[in-house]
Short mmCIF file of C-alpha atoms in Angstrom, two decimals:
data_model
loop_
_atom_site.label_atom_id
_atom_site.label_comp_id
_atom_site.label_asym_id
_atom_site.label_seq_id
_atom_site.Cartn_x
_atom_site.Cartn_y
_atom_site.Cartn_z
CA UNK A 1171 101.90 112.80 98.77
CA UNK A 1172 101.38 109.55 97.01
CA UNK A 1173 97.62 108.49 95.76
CA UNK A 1174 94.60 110.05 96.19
CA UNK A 1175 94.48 111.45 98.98
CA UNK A 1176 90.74 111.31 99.94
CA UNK A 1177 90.80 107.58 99.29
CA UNK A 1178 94.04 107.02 101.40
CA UNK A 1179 92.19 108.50 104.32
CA UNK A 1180 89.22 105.99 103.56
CA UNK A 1181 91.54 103.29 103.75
CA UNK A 1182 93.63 104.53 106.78
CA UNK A 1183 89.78 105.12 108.69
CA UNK A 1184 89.25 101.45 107.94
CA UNK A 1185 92.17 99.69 109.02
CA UNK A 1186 91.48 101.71 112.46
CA UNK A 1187 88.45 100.86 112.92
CA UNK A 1188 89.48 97.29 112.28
CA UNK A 1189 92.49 97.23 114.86
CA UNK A 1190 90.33 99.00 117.48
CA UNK A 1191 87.60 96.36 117.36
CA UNK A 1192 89.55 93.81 116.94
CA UNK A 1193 92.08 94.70 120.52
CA UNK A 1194 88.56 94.79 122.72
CA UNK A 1195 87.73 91.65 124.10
CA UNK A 1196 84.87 90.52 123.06
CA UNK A 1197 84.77 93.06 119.65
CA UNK A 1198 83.91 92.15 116.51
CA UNK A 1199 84.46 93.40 112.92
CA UNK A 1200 82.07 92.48 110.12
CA UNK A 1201 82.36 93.25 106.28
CA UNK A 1202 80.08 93.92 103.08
CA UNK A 1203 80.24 95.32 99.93
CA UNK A 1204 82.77 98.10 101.03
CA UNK A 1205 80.99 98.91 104.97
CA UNK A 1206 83.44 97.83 107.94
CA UNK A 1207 81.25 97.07 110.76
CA UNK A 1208 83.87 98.26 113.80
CA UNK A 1209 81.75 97.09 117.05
CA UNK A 1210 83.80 97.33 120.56
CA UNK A 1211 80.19 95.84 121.60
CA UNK A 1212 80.85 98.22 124.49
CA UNK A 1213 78.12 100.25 125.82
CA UNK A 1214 79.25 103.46 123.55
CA UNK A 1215 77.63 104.64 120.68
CA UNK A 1216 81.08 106.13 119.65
CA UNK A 1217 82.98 102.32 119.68
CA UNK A 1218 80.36 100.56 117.57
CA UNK A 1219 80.19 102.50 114.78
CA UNK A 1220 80.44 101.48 110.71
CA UNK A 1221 82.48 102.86 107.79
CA UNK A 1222 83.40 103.05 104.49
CA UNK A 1223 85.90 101.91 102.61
CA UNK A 1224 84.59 101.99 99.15
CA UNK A 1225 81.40 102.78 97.11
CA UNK A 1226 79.40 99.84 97.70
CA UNK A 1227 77.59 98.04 94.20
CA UNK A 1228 74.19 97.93 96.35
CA UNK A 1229 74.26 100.74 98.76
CA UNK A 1230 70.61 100.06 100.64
CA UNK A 1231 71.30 96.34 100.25
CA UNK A 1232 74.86 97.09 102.71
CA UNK A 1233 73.36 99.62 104.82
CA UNK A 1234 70.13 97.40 105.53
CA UNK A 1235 72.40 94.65 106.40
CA UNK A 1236 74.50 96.91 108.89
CA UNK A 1237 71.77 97.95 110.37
CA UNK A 1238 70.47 94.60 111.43
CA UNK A 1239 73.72 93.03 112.08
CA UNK A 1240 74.47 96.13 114.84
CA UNK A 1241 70.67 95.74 116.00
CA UNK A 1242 70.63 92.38 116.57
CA UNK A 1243 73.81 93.16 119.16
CA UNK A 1244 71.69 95.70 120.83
CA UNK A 1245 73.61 98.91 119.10
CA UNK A 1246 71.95 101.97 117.50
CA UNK A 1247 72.92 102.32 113.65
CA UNK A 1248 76.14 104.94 113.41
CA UNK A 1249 77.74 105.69 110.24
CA UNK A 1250 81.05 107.80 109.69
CA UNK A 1251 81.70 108.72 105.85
CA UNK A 1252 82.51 111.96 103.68
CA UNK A 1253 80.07 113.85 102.59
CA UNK A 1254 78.96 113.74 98.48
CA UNK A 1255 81.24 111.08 97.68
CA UNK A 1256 78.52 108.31 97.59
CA UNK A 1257 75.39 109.29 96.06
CA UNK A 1258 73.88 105.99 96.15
CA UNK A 1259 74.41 105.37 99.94
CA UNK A 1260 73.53 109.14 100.67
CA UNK A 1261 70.42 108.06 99.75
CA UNK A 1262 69.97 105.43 101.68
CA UNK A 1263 70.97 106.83 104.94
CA UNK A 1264 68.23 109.42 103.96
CA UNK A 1265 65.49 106.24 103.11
CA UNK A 1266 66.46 104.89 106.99
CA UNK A 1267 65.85 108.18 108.50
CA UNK A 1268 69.03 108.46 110.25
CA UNK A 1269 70.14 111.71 111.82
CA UNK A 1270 73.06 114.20 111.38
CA UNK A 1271 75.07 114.62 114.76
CA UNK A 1272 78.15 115.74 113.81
CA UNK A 1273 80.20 116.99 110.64
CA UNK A 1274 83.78 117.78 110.91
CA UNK A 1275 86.40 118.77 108.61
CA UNK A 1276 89.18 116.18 107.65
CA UNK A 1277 92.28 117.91 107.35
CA UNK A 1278 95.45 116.69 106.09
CA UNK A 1279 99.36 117.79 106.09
CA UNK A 1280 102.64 116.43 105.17
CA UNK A 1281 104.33 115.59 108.69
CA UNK A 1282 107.76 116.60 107.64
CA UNK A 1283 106.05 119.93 106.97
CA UNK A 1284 104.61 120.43 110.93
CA UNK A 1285 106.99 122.26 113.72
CA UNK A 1286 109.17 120.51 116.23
CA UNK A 1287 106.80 119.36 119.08
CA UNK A 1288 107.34 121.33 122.30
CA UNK A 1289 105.18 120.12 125.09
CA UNK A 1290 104.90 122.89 128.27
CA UNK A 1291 107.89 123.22 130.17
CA UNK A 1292 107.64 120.60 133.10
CA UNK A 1293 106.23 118.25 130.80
CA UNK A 1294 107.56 115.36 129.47
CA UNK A 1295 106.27 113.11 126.43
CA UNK A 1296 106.64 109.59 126.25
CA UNK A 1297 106.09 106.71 123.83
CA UNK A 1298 103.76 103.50 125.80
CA UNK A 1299 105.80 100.88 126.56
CA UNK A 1300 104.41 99.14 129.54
CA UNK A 1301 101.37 97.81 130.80
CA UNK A 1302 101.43 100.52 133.20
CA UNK A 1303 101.98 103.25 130.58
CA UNK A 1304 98.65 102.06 128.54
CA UNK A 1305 96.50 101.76 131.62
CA UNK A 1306 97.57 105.86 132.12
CA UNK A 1307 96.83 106.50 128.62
CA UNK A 1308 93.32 105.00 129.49
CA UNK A 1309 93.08 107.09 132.75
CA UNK A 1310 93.37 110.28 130.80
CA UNK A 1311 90.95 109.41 128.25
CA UNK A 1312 88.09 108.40 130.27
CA UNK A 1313 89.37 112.17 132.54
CA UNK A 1314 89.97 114.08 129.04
CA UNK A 1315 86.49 112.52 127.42
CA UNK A 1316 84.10 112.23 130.64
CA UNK A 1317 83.74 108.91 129.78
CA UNK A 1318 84.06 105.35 131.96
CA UNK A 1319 87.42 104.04 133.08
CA UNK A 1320 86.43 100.52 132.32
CA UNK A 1321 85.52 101.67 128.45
CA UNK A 1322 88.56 103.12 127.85
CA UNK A 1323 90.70 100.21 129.58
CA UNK A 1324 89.19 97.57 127.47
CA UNK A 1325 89.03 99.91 124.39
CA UNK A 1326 92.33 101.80 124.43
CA UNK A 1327 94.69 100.32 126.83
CA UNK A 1328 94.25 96.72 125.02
CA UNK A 1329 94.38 98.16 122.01
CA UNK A 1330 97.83 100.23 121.92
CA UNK A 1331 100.50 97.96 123.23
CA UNK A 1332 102.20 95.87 120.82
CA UNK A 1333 99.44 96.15 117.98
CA UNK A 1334 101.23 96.39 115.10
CA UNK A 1335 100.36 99.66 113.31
CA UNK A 1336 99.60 101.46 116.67
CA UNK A 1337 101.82 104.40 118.64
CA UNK A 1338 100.59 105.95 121.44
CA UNK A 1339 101.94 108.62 123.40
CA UNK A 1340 101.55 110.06 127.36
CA UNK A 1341 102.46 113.25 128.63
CA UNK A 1342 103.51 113.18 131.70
CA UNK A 1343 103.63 115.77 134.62
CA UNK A 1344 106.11 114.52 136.85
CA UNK A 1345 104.38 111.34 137.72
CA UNK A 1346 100.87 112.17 136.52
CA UNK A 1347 99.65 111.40 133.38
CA UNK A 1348 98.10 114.22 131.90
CA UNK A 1349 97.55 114.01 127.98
CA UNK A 1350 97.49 111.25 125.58
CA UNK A 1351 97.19 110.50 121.78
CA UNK A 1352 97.22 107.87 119.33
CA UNK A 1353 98.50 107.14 116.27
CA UNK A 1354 97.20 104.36 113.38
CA UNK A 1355 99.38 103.75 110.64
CA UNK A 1356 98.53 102.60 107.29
CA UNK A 1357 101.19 102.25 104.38
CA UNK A 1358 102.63 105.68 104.32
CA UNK A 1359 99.76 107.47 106.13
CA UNK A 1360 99.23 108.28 110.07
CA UNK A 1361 96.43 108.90 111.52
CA UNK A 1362 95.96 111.00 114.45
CA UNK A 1363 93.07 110.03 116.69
CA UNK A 1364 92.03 110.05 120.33
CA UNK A 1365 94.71 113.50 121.49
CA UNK A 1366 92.99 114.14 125.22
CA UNK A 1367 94.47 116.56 127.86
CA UNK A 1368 92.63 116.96 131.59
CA UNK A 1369 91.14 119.90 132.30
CA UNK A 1370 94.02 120.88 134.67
CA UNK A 1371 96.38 120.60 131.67
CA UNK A 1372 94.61 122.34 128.88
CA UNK A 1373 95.36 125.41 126.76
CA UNK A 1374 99.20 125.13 127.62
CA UNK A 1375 99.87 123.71 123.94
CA UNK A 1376 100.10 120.24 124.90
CA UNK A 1377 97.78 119.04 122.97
CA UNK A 1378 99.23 120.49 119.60
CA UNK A 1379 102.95 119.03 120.98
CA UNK A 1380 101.18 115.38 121.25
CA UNK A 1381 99.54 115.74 117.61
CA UNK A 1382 103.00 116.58 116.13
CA UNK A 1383 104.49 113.53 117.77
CA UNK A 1384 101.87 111.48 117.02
CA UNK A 1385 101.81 112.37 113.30
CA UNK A 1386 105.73 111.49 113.04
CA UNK A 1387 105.80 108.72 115.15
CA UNK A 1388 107.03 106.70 112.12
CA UNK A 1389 107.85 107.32 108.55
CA UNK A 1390 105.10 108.79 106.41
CA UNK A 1391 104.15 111.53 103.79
CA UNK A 1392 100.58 111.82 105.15
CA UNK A 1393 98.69 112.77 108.45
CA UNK A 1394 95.36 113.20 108.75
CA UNK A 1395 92.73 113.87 111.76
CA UNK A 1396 89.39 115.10 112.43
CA UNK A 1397 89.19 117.87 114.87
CA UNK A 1398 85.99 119.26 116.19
CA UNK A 1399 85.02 122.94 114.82
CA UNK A 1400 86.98 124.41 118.02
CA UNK A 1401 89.87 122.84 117.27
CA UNK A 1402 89.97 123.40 113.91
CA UNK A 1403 91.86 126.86 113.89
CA UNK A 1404 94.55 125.00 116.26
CA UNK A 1405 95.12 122.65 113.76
CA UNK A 1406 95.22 125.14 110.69
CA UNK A 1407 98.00 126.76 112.49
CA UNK A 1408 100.32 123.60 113.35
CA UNK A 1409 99.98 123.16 109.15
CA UNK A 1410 97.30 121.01 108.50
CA UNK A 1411 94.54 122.05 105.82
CA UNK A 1412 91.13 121.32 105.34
CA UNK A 1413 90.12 118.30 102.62
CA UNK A 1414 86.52 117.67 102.86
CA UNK A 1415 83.81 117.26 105.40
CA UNK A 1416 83.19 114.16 106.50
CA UNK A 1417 79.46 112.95 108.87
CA UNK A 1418 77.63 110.96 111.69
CA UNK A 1419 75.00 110.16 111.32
CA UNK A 1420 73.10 107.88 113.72
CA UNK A 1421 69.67 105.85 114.40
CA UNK A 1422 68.15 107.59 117.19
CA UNK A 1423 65.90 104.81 117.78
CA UNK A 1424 68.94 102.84 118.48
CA UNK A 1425 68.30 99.87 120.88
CA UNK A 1426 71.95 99.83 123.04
CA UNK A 1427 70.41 101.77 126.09
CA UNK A 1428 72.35 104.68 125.14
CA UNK A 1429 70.73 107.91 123.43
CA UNK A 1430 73.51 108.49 120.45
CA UNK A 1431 72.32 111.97 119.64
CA UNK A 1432 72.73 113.01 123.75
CA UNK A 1433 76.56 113.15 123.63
CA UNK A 1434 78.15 115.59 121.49
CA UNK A 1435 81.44 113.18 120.73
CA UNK A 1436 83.47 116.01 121.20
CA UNK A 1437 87.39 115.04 121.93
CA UNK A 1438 88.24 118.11 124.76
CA UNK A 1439 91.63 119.39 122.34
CA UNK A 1440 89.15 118.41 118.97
CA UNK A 1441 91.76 115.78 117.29
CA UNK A 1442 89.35 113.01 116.26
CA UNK A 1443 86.29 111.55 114.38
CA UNK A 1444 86.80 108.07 115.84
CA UNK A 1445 88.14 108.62 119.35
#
């Protein structure tokens, strides 16, 4: 694997978060000192978040100015980064009193290293090509997630066809969609994000057979994903291994309407930080 690869996956977070803004009509990203404001301006705590793609040189002077560019849009304060890497802007989360709601393991592997993806017999997985196809790949996340068709329409299905950078990937029972998964390329690295499989579906191994396509779904020597802590041994068993743990934390006095420390952001097969 070329570079380092903590500060690949930094960079391959980023330019996610970017593209996924930037497909939702009516998104917007902003940018300071090494924070990437990502904001769907959807009513989701998990769309309008902000990251980071290098140390800032003033970490309370970015973070302050986050925090009242996402209040003045009427979102709570969200921020996604690994943990002990920034000192400076550790600190600052801890001056604005934010709170922990999640921590999950990054985890990394070398695609060419992962076995052949083999979805459950009467299954059948297929790239999106169509209008059609992304508006399925929607269905099944707001199903997988529990969240609101029209979210995951203006989030997701926009945001997949044609983008450059972007795969995503159906399964397909017969004529039912019933898994999905994403993958954001950056230079040589793929990330795997937003893997969902309804409930009818689950714990048949399609979700690990959708990961594996996703991850090689173009030339790379990197994958990387963020699976909840029930997913994790999954994961560890298709080949991927644990880098370093990476946070939420949120403002629960968050103005968007929407309690950010009531959901628990958990993807139902565990494949992603970001959804």
């Amino acid at each position: 694997m070329e570079g380092a690869v903590p500060d690949r996956i930094l960079a391959g977070v980023a330019a996610a978060s970017r593209r996924r803004a930037a497909a939702v009509r009516g998104g917007e990203v902003l940018e300071r000192d090494g924070l990437v404001l990502a904001l769907s301006n959807l009513a989701d705590p998990s769309l309008n978040g902000v990251y980071v793609e290098r140390a800032p040189s003033d970490a309370r002077a970015a973070l302050a100015w986050a925090a009242s560019e996402v209040s003045a849009r009427g979102h709570a304060l969200g921020i996604d980064r690994p943990v002990g890497r920034f000192a400076e802007l550790d600190e600052a989360i801890g001056d604005l009193r934010l709170r922990r709601i999640e921590s999950r393991s990054a985890m990394v592997a070398d695609p060419s290293s992962l076995p052949p993806a083999e979805p459950p017999a009467g299954i059948s997985i297929r790239p999106v090509r169509t209008r059609s196809d992304a508006l399925a790949l929607a269905t099944v996340d707001a199903e997988a997630w529990g969240g609101e068709v029209e979210h995951s329409v203006r989030a997701f299905a926009d945001g997949v066809l044609g983008v450059d950078g972007v795969g995503a990937f159906v399964g397909w029972d017969g004529d039912a969609p019933v898994g999905c998964a994403v993958a954001h390329r950056h230079e040589r690295s793929i990330g795997v994000f937003g893997v969902g499989v309804v409930p009818d579906a689950r714990r048949r191994g399609l979700g690990s057979a959708l990961t594996v396509v996703a991850a090689r779904s173009a030339p790379a020597d990197l994958s990387w994903l963020f699976p909840s802590e029930m997913a994790a041994t999954m994961y560890r068993h298709l080949g991927f291994g644990d880098l370093e743990t990476w946070e939420v934390w949120v403002d629960p006095t968050g103005s968007d309407g929407v309690d950010p420390t009531g959901s628990d952001g958990v993807d139902p097969t565990g494949s992603d930080l970001l959804r």
